[in-house]
Tab-separated table of C-alpha atoms in Angstrom:
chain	number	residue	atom	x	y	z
A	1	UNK	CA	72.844	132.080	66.093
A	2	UNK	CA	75.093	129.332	64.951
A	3	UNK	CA	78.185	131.365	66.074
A	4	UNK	CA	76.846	131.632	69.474
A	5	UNK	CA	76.010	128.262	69.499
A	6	UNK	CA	79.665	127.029	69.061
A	7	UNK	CA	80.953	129.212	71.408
A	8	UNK	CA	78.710	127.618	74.118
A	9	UNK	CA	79.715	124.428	73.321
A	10	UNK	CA	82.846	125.491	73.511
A	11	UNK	CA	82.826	126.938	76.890
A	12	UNK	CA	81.050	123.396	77.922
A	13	UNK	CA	84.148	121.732	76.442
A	14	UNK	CA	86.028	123.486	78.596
A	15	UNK	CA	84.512	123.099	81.736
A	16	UNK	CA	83.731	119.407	80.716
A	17	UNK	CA	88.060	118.940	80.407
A	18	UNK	CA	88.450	120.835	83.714
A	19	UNK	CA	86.456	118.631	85.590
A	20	UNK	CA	88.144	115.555	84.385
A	21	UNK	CA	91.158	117.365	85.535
A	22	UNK	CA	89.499	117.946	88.666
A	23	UNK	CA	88.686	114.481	89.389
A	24	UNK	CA	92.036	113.235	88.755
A	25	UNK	CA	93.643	115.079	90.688
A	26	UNK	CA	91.402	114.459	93.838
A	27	UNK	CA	91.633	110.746	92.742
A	28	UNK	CA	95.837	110.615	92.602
A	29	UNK	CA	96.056	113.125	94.792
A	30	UNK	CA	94.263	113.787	97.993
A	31	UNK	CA	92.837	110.601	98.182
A	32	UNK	CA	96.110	109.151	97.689
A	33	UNK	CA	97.273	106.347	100.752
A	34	UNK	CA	100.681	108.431	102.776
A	35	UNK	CA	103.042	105.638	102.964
A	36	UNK	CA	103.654	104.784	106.673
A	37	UNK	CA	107.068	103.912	106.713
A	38	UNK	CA	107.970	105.083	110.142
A	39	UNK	CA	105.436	102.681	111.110
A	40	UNK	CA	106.129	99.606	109.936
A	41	UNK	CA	109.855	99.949	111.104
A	42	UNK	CA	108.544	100.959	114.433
A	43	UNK	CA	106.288	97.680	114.721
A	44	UNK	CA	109.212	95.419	113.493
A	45	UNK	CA	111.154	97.408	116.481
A	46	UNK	CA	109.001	97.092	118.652
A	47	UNK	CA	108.514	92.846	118.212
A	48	UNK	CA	112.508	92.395	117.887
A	49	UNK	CA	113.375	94.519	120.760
A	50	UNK	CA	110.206	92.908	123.642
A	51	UNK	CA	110.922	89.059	122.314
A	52	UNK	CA	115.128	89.597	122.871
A	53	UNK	CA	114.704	91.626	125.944
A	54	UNK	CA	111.793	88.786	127.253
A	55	UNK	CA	114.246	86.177	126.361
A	56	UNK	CA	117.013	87.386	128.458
A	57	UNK	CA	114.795	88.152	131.677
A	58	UNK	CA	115.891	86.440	134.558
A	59	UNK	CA	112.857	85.345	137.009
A	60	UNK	CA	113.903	85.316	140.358
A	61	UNK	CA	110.781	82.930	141.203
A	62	UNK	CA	113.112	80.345	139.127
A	63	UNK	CA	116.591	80.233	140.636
A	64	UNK	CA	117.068	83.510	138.182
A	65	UNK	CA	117.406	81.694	135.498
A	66	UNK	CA	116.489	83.415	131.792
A	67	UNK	CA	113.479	83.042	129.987
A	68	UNK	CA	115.028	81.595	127.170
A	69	UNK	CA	115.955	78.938	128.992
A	70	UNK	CA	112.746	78.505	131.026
A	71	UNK	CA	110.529	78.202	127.582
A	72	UNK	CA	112.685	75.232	126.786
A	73	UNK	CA	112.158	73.841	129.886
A	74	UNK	CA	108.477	74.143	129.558
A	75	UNK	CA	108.717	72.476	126.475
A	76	UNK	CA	110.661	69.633	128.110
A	77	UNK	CA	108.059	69.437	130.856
A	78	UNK	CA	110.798	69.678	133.461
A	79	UNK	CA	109.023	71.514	136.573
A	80	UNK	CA	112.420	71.879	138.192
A	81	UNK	CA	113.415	75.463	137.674
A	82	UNK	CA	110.297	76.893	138.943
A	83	UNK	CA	109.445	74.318	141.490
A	84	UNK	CA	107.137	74.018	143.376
A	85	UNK	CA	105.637	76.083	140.663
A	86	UNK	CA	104.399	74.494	137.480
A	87	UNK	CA	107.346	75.814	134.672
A	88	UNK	CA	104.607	76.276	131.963
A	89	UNK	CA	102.367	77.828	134.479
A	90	UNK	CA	104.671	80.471	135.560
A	91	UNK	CA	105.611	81.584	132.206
A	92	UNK	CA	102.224	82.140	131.074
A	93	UNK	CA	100.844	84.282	134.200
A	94	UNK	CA	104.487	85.985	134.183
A	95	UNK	CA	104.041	87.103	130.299
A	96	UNK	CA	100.634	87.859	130.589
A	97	UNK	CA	101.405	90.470	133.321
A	98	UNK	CA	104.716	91.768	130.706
A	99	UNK	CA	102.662	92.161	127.781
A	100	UNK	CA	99.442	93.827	130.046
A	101	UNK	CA	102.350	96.468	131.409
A	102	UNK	CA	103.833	97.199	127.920
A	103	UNK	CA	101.141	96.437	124.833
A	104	UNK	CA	97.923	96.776	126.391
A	105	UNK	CA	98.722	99.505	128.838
A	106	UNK	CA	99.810	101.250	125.441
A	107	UNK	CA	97.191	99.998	123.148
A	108	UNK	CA	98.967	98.016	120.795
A	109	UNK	CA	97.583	95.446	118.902
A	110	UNK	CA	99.482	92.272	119.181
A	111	UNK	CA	99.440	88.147	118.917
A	112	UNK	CA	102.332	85.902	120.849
A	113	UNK	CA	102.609	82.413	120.519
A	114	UNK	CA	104.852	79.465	120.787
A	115	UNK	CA	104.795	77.244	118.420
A	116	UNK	CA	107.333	73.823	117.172
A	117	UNK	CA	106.978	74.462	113.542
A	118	UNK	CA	107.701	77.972	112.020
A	119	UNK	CA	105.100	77.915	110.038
A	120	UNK	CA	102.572	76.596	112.110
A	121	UNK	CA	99.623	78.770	113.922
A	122	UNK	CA	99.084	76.334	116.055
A	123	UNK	CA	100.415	76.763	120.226
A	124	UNK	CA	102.715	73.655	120.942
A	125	UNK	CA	100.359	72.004	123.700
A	126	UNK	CA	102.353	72.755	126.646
A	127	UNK	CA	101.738	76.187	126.734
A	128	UNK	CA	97.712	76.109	125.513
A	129	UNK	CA	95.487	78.296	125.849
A	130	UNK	CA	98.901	80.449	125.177
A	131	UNK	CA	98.419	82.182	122.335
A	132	UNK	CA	98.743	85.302	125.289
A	133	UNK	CA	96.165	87.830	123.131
A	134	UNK	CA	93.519	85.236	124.503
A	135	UNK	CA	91.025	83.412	123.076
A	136	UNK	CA	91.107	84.555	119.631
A	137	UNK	CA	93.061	83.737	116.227
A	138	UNK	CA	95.354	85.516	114.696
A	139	UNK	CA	93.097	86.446	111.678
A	140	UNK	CA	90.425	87.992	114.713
A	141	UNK	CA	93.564	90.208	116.118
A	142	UNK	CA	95.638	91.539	113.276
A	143	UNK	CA	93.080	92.445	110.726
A	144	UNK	CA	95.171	95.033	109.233
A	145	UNK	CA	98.948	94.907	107.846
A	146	UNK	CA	101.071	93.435	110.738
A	147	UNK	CA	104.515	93.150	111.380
A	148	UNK	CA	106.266	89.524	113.250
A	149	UNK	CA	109.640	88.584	114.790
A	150	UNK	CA	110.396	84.921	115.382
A	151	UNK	CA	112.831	83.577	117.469
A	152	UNK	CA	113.768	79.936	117.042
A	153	UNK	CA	114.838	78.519	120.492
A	154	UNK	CA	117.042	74.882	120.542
A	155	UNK	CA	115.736	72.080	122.868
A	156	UNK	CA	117.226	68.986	124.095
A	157	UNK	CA	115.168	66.860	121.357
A	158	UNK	CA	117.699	66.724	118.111
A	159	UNK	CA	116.547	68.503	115.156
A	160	UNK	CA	113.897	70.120	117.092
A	161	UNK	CA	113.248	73.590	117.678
A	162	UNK	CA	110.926	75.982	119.277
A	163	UNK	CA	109.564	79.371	117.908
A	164	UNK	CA	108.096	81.881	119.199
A	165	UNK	CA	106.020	84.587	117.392
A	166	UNK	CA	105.149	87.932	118.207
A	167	UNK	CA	102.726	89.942	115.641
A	168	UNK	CA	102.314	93.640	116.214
A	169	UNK	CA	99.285	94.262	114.255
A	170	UNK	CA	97.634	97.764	112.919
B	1	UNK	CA	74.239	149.485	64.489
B	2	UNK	CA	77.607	148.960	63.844
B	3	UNK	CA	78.286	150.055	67.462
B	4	UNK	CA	76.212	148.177	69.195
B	5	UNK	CA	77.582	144.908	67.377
B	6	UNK	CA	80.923	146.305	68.812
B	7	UNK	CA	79.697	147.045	72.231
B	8	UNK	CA	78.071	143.477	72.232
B	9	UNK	CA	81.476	141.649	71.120
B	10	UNK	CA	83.394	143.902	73.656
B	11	UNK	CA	80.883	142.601	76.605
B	12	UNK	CA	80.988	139.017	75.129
B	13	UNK	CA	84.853	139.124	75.668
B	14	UNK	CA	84.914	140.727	78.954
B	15	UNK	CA	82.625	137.885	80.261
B	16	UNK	CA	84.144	135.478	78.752
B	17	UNK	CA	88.120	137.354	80.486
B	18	UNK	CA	86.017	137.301	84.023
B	19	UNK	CA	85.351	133.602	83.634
B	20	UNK	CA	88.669	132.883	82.537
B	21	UNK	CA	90.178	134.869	85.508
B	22	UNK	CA	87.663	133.397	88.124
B	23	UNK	CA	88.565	129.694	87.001
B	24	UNK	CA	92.518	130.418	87.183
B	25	UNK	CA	91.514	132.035	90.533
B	26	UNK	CA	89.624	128.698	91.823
B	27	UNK	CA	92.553	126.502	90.328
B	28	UNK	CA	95.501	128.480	92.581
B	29	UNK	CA	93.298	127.726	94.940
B	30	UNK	CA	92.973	124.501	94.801
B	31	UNK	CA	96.550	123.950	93.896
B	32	UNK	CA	97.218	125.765	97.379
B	33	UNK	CA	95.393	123.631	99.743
B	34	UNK	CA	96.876	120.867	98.133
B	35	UNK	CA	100.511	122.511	98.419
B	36	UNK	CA	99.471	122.524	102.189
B	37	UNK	CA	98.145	118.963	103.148
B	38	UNK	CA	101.464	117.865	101.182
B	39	UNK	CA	103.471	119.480	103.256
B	40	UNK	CA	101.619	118.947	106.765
B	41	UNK	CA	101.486	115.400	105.928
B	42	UNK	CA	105.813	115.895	105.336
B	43	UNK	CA	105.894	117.714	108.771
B	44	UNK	CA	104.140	114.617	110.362
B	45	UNK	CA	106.726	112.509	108.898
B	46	UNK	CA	109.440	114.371	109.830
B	47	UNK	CA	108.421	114.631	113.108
B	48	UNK	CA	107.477	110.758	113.555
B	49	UNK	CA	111.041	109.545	112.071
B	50	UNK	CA	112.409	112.217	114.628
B	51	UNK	CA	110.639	110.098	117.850
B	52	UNK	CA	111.880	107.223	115.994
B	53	UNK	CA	115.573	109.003	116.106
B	54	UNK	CA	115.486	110.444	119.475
B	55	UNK	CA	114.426	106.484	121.022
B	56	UNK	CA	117.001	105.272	119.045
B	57	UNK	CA	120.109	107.297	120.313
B	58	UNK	CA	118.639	107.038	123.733
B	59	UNK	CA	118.744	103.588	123.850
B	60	UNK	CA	122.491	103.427	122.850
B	61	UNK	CA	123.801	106.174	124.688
B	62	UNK	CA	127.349	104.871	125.902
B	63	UNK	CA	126.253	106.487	129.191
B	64	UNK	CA	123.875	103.961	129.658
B	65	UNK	CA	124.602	100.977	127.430
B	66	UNK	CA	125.483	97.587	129.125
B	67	UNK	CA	129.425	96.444	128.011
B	68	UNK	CA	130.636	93.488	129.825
B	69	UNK	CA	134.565	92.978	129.171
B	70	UNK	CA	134.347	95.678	126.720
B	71	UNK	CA	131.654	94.301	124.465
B	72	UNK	CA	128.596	96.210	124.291
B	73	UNK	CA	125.665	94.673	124.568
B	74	UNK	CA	122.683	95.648	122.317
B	75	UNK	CA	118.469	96.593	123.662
B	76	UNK	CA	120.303	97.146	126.934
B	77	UNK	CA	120.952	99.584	129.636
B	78	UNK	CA	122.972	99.101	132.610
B	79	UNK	CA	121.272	99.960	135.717
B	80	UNK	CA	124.211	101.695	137.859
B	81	UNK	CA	124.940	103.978	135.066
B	82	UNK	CA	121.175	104.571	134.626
B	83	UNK	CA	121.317	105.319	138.351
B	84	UNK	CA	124.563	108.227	138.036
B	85	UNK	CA	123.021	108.998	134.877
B	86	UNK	CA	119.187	109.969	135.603
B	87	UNK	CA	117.086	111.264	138.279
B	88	UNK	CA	115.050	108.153	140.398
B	89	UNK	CA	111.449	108.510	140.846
B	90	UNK	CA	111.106	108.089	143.768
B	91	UNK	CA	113.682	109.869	145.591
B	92	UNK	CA	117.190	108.411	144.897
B	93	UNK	CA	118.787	106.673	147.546
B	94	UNK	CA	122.066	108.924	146.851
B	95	UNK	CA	121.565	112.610	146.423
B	96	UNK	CA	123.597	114.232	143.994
B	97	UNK	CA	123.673	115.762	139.909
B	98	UNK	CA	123.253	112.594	137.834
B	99	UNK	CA	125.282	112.909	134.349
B	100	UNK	CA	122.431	113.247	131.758
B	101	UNK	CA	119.413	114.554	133.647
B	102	UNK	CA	121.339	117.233	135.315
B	103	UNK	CA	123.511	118.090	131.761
B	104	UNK	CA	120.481	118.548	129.860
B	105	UNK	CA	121.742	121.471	128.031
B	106	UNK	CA	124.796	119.215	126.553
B	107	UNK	CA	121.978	116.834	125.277
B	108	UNK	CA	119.821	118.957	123.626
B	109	UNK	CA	121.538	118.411	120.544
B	110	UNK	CA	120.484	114.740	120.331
B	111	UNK	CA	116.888	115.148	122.106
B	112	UNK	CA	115.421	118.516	121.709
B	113	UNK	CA	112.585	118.983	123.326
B	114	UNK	CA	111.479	115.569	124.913
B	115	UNK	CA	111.012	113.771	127.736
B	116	UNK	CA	112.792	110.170	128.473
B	117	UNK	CA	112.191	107.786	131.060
B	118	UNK	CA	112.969	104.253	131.523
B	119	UNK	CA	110.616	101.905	133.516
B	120	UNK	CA	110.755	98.630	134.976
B	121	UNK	CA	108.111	96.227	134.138
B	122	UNK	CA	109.454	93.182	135.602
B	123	UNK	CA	110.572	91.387	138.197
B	124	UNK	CA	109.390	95.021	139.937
B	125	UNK	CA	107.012	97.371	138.266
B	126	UNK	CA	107.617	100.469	140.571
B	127	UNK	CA	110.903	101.504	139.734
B	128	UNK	CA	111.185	104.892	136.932
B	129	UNK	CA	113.900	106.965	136.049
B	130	UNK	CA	114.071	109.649	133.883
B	131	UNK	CA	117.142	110.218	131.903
B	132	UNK	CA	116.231	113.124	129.742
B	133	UNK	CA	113.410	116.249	130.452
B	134	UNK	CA	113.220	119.405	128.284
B	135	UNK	CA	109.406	120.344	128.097
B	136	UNK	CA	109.027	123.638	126.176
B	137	UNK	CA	106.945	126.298	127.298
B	138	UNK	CA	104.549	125.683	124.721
B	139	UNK	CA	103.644	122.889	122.528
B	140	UNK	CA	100.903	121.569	120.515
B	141	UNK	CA	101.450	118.143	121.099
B	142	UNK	CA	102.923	115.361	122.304
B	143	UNK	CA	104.315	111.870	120.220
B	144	UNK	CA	104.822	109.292	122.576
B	145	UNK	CA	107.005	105.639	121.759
B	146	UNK	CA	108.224	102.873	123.979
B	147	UNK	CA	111.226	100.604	123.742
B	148	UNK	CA	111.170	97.039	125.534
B	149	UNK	CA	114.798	96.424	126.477
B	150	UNK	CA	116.711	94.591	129.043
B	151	UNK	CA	117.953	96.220	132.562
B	152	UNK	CA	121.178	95.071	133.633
B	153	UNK	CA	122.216	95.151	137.122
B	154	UNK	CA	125.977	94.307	137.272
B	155	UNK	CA	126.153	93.500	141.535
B	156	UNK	CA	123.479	90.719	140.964
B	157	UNK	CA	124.087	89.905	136.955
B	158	UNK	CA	120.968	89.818	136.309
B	159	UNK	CA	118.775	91.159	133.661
B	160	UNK	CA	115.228	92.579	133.860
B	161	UNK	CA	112.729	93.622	131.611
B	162	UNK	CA	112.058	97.041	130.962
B	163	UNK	CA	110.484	99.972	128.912
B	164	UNK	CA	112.136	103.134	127.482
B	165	UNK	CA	109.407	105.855	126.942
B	166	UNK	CA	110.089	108.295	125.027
B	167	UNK	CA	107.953	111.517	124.618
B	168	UNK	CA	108.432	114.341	122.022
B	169	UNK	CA	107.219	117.173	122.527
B	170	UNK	CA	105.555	119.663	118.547
């Protein structure tokens, strides 16, 4: 009786130890998170590449002239380039239909802004209701991990630059 | 009596062999599947750095890259050699093998199976060419990417903004 008894418990022992091993292993192991690297470098791609090839655009609504250069001049409230078109106007309804064609057309979570301090959230007010993702924060957009490329841009105003921020978000 | 206390212990350590064997048997088997989601989750990889790779080497193809007195300019393609190099949706204006899309055995190498096509968002969203198309007869899927970059056209010197879409084809 007694001998059978400790072989039970050994058997229980055993299958007690082989669970444990069981759960670790689905715990460190399937359930483990696949690192997305291919991801992340795409989404810093992506930002770098639309904000540099946005910046050298030429509009031929204003005289050709590049983007870069037409942000500053928004900035400067100088209606000149685009006239008789509002500058700040343009740029808004002309990067709203960029970013439909590329991000939304493609699903792709994103927040651009322009803002006069780099670490500021906040649209510089020429160009409000710009942020372009509409009328929601940044916290409502990216919820997940998200990846951003800023470009400074120089104005005429000495020590001054502005910035703008693209976030591709998960 | 002595024989049935043998015949007993003989049973008691065949059942307790069948256990043994029918745990190791459940433990490959686990092992296995885990063996397998390892390396279909390394096979996704792969196959996502390679869409990566192919959109890469696309975009700075010599054939296509902008250079302007002999200094090449990155996130850009120049629009005549896009034009000898790729086949115009619609019809080209001049008929005629274009260098990559009618060479697509020479590029294999770098694309494999794929399909690339670049797009012009703005100032004029109805312009396409594909550069690169190799569909195999049979594939389980496709992984699609897109590339903002800049379109130069060297008779106006201007730049536009455009997409690079790149499909692979597992």
């Amino acid at each position: 009786m007694k001998k059978s008894q400790m072989e039970i418990m050994g058997i229980a022992i055993i299958v007690v130890l082989l669970s444990l091993a069981f759960l670790f292993a689905v715990k460190f192991v399937i359930l483990k998170e696949p690192t997305e690297q291919s991801k992340d470098y795409q989404q810093s791609e992506l930002a770098g590449n639309f904000i540099n090839a946005l910046l050298d655009t030429n509009d031929p609504q204003c005289s050709d002239i590049k983007y870069s250069t037409l942000f500053q001049a928004c900035y400067e409230n100088d209606n000149g380039p685009c006239s008789p078109l509002n500058t700040c106007d343009h740029i808004e309804s002309r990067i709203e239909q960029i970013l439909a064609d590329t991000f939304n057309q493609w699903n792709v979570n994103y927040f651009f802004m322009v803002t006069t301090n780099i670490d500021d959230l906040n649209p510089i007010p020429n160009l409000d209701p710009i942020p372009l993702s509409g009328p929601n924060t940044l916290e409502e957009v990216c919820k997940g991990n998200r990846k951003v490329k800023i470009q400074p841009l120089p104005t005429n105003t000495p020590g001054q630059s502005i910035y703008l921020k693209l976030f591709i978000c998960d | 009596m002595a024989s049935k206390k043998a015949q007993i212990q003989m049973m008691e350590t065949i059942a307790i062999l069948f256990i043994f064997f029918i745990i190791v048997t459940i433990a490959i088997i686990f092992y296995f599947n885990i063996a397998k989601a390892n390396t279909a989750e390394k096979i996704d990889t792969f196959q996502e750095l390679s869409k990566i790779q192919i959109a890469q080497l696309a975009s700075t193809l010599p054939e296509l890259q902008c250079a302007q007195e002999n200094i090449i300019r990155a996130n850009c393609v120049d629009l005549l050699k896009l034009k000898a190099s790729s086949k115009q949706i619609p019809q080209p204006i001049l008929p005629g093998p274009r260098l990559i899309f009618s060479n697509s055995n020479d590029y294999f190498d770098l694309f494999s199976f794929s399909n690339i096509t670049v797009k012009q968002i703005y100032p004029s969203g109805a312009q396409e060419w594909t550069i690169y198309n190799k569909q195999p007869l049979e594939y389980q899927s496709k992984r699609l990417t897109f590339l903002p970059l800049s379109l130069y056209d060297p008779k106006l010197e201007t730049y536009s903004f455009a997409l690079m879409v790149v499909e692979v084809y597992t």
